[in-house]
mmCIF file of N, CA and C in Angstrom:
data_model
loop_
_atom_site.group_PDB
_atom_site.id
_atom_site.type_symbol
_atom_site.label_atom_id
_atom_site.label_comp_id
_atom_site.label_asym_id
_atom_site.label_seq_id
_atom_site.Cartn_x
_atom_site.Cartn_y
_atom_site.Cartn_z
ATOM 1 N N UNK R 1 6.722 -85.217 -167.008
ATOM 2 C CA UNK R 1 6.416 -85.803 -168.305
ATOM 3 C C UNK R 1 4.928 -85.644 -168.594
ATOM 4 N N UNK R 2 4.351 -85.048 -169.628
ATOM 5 C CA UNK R 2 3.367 -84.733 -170.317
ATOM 6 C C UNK R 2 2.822 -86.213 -170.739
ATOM 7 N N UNK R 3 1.631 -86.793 -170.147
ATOM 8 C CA UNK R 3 1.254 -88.410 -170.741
ATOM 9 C C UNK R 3 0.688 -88.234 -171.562
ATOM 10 N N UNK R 4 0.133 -86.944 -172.653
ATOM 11 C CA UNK R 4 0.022 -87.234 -174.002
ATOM 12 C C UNK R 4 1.107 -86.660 -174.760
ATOM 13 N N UNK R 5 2.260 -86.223 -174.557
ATOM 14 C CA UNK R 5 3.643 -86.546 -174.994
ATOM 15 C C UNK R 5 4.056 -86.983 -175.670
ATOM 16 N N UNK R 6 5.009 -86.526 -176.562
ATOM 17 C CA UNK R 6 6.392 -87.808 -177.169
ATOM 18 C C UNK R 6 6.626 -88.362 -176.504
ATOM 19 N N UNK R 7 7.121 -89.797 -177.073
ATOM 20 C CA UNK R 7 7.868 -90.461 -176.157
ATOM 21 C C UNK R 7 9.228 -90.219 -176.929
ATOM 22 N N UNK R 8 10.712 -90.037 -176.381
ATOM 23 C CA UNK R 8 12.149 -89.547 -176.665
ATOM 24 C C UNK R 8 12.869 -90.486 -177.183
ATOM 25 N N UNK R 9 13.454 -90.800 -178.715
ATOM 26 C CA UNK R 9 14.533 -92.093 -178.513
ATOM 27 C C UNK R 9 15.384 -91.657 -179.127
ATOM 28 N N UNK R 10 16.655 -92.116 -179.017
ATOM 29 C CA UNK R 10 17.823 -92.103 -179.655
ATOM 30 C C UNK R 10 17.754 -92.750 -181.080
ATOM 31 N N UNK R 11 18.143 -92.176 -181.761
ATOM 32 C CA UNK R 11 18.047 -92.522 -183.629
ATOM 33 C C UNK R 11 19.585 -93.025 -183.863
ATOM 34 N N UNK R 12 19.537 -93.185 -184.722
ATOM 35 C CA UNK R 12 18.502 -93.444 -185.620
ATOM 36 C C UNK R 12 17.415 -94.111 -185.702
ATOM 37 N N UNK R 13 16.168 -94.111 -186.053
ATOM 38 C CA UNK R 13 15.224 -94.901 -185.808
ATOM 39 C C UNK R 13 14.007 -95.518 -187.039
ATOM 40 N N UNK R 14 13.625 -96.175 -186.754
ATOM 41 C CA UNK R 14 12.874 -97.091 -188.137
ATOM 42 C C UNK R 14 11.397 -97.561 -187.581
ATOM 43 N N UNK R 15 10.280 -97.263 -187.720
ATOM 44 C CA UNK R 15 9.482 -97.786 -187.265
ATOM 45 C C UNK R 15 8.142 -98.685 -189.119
ATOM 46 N N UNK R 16 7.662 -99.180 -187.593
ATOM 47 C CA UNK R 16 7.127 -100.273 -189.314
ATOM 48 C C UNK R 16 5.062 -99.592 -188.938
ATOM 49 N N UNK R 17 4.985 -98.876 -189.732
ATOM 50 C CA UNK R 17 3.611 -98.701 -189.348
ATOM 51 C C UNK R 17 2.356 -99.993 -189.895
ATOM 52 N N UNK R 18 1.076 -99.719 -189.459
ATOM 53 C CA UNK R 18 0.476 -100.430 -189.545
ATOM 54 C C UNK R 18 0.066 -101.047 -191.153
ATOM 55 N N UNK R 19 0.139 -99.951 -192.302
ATOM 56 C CA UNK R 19 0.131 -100.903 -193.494
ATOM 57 C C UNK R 19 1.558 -101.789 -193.762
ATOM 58 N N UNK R 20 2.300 -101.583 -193.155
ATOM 59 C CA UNK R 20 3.419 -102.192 -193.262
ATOM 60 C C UNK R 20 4.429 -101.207 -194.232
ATOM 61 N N UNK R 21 4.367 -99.944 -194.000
ATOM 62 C CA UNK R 21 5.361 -99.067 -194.668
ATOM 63 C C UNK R 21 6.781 -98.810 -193.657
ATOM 64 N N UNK R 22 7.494 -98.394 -193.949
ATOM 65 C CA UNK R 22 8.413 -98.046 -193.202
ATOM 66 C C UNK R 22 8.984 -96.226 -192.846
ATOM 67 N N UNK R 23 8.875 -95.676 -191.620
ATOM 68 C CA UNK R 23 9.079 -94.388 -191.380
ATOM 69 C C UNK R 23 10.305 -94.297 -190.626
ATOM 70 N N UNK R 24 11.372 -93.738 -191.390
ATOM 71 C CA UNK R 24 12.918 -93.677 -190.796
ATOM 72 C C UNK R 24 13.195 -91.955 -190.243
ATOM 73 N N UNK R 25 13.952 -92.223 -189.564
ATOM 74 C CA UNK R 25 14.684 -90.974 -189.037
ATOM 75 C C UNK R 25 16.195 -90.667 -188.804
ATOM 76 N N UNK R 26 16.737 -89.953 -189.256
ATOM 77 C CA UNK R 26 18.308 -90.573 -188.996
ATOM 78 C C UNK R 26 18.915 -89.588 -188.005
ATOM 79 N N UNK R 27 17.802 -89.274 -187.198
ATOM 80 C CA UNK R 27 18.126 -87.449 -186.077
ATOM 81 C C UNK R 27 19.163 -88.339 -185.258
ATOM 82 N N UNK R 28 19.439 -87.858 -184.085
ATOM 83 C CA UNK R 28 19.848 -88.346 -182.876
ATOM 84 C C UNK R 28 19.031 -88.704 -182.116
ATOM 85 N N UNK R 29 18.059 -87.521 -181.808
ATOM 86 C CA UNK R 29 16.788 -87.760 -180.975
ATOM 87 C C UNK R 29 15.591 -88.056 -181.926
ATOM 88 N N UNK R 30 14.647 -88.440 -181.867
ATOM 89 C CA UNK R 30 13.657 -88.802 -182.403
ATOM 90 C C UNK R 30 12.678 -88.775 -181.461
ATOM 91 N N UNK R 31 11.250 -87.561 -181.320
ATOM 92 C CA UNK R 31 10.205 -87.755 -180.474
ATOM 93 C C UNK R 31 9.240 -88.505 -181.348
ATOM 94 N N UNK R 32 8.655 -89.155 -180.723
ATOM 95 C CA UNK R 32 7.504 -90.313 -181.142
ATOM 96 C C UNK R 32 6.041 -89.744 -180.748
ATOM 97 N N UNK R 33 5.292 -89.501 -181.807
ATOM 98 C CA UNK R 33 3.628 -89.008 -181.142
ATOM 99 C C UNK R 33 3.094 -89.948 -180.368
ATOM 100 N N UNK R 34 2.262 -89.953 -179.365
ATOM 101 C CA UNK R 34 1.904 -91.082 -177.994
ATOM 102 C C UNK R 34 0.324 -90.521 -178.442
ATOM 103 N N UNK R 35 -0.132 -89.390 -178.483
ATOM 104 C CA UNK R 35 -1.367 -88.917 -178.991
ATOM 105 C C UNK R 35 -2.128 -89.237 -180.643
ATOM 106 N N UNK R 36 -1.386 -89.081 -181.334
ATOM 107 C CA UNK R 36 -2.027 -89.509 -182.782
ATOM 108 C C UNK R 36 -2.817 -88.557 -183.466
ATOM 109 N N UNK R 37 -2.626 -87.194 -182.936
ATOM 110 C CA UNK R 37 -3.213 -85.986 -183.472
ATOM 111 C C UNK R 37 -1.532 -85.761 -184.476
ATOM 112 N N UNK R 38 -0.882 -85.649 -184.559
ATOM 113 C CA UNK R 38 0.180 -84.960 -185.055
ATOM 114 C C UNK R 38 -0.027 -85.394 -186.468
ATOM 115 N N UNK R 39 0.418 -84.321 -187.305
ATOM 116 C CA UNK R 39 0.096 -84.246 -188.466
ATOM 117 C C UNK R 39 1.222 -85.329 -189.406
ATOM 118 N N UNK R 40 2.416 -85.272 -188.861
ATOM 119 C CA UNK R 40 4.213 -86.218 -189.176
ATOM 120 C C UNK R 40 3.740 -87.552 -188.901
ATOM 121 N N UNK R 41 2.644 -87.958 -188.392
ATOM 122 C CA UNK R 41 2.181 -89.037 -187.398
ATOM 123 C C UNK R 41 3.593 -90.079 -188.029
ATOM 124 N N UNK R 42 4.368 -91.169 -187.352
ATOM 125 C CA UNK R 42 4.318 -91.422 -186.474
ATOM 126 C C UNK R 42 5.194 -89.834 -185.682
ATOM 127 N N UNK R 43 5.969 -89.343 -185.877
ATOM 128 C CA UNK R 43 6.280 -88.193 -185.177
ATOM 129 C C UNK R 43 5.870 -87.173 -184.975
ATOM 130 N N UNK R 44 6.342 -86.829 -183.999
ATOM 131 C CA UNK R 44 5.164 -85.681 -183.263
ATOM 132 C C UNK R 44 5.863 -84.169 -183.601
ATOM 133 N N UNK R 45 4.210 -83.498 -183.501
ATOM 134 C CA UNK R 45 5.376 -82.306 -184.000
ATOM 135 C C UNK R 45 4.153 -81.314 -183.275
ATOM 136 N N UNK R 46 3.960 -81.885 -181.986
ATOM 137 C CA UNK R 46 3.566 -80.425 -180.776
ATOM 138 C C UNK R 46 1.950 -80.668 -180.911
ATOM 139 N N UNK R 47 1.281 -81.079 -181.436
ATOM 140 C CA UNK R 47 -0.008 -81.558 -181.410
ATOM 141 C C UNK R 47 -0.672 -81.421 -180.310
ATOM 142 N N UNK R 48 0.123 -82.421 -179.409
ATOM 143 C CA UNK R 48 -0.452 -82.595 -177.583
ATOM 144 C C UNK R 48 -0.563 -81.435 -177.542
ATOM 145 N N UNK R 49 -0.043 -80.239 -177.572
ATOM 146 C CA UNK R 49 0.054 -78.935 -176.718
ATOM 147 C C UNK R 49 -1.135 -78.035 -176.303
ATOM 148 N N UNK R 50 -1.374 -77.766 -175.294
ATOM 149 C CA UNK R 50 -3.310 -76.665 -175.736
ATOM 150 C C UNK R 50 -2.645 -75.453 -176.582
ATOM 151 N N UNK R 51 -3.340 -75.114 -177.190
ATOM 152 C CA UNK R 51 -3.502 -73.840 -177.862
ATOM 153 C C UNK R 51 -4.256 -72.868 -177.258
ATOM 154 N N UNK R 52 -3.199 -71.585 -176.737
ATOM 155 C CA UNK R 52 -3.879 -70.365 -176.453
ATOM 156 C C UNK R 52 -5.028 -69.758 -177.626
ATOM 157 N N UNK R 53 -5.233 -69.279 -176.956
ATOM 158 C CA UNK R 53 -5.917 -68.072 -178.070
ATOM 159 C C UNK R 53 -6.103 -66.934 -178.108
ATOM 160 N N UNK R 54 -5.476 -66.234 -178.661
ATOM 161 C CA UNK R 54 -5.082 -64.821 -178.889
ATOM 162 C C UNK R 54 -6.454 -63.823 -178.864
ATOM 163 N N UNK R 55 -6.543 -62.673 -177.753
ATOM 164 C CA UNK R 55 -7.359 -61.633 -178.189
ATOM 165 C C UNK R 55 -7.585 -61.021 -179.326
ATOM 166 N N UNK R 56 -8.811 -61.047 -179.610
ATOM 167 C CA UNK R 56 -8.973 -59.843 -181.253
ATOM 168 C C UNK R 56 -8.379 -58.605 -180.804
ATOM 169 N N UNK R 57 -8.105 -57.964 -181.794
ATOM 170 C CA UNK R 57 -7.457 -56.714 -181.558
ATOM 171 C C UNK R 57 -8.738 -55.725 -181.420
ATOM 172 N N UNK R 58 -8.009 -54.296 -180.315
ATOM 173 C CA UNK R 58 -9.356 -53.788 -180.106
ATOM 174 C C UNK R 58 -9.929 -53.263 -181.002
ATOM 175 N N UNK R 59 -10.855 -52.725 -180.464
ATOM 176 C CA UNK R 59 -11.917 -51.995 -181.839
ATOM 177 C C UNK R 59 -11.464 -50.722 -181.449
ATOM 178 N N UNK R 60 -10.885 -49.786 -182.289
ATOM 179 C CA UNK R 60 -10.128 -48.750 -182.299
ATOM 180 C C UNK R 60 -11.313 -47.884 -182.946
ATOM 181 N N UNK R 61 -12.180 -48.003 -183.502
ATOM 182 C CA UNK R 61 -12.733 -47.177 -184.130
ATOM 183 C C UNK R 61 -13.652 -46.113 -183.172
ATOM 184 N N UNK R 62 -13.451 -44.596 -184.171
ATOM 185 C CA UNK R 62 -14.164 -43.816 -183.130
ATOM 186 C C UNK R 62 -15.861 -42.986 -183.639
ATOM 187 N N UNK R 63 -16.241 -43.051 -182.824
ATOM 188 C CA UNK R 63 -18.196 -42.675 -183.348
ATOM 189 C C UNK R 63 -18.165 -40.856 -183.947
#
């Protein structure tokens, strides 16, 4: 288990955020952001993850 992770629940699910709005889900599973980077906040949607970073492509050019 990844400890900046979702945490996993069975849905349907309802959570009451801090202004007092309400964020529903009616999945089966429902991952929960534990980090608070995710953009869905309260659900997570891969945030935690590192990001590679891709080589530039070569410089092909010839003199």
């Amino acid at each position: 288990m990844d400890p900046q992770g979702p945490v996993l629940i069975e849905g349907p699910v309802e959570i009451v955020r801090d202004d007092g709005t309400i964020a529903r889900s009616d999945r089966f599973t429902v991952a929960i952001c534990t980090c608070r980077r995710s953009r869905t906040y309260p659900w997570c949607d891969t945030s935690h993850r590192p990001r590679e970073r891709t080589a530039p492509p070569p410089d092909d050019r010839n003199p």
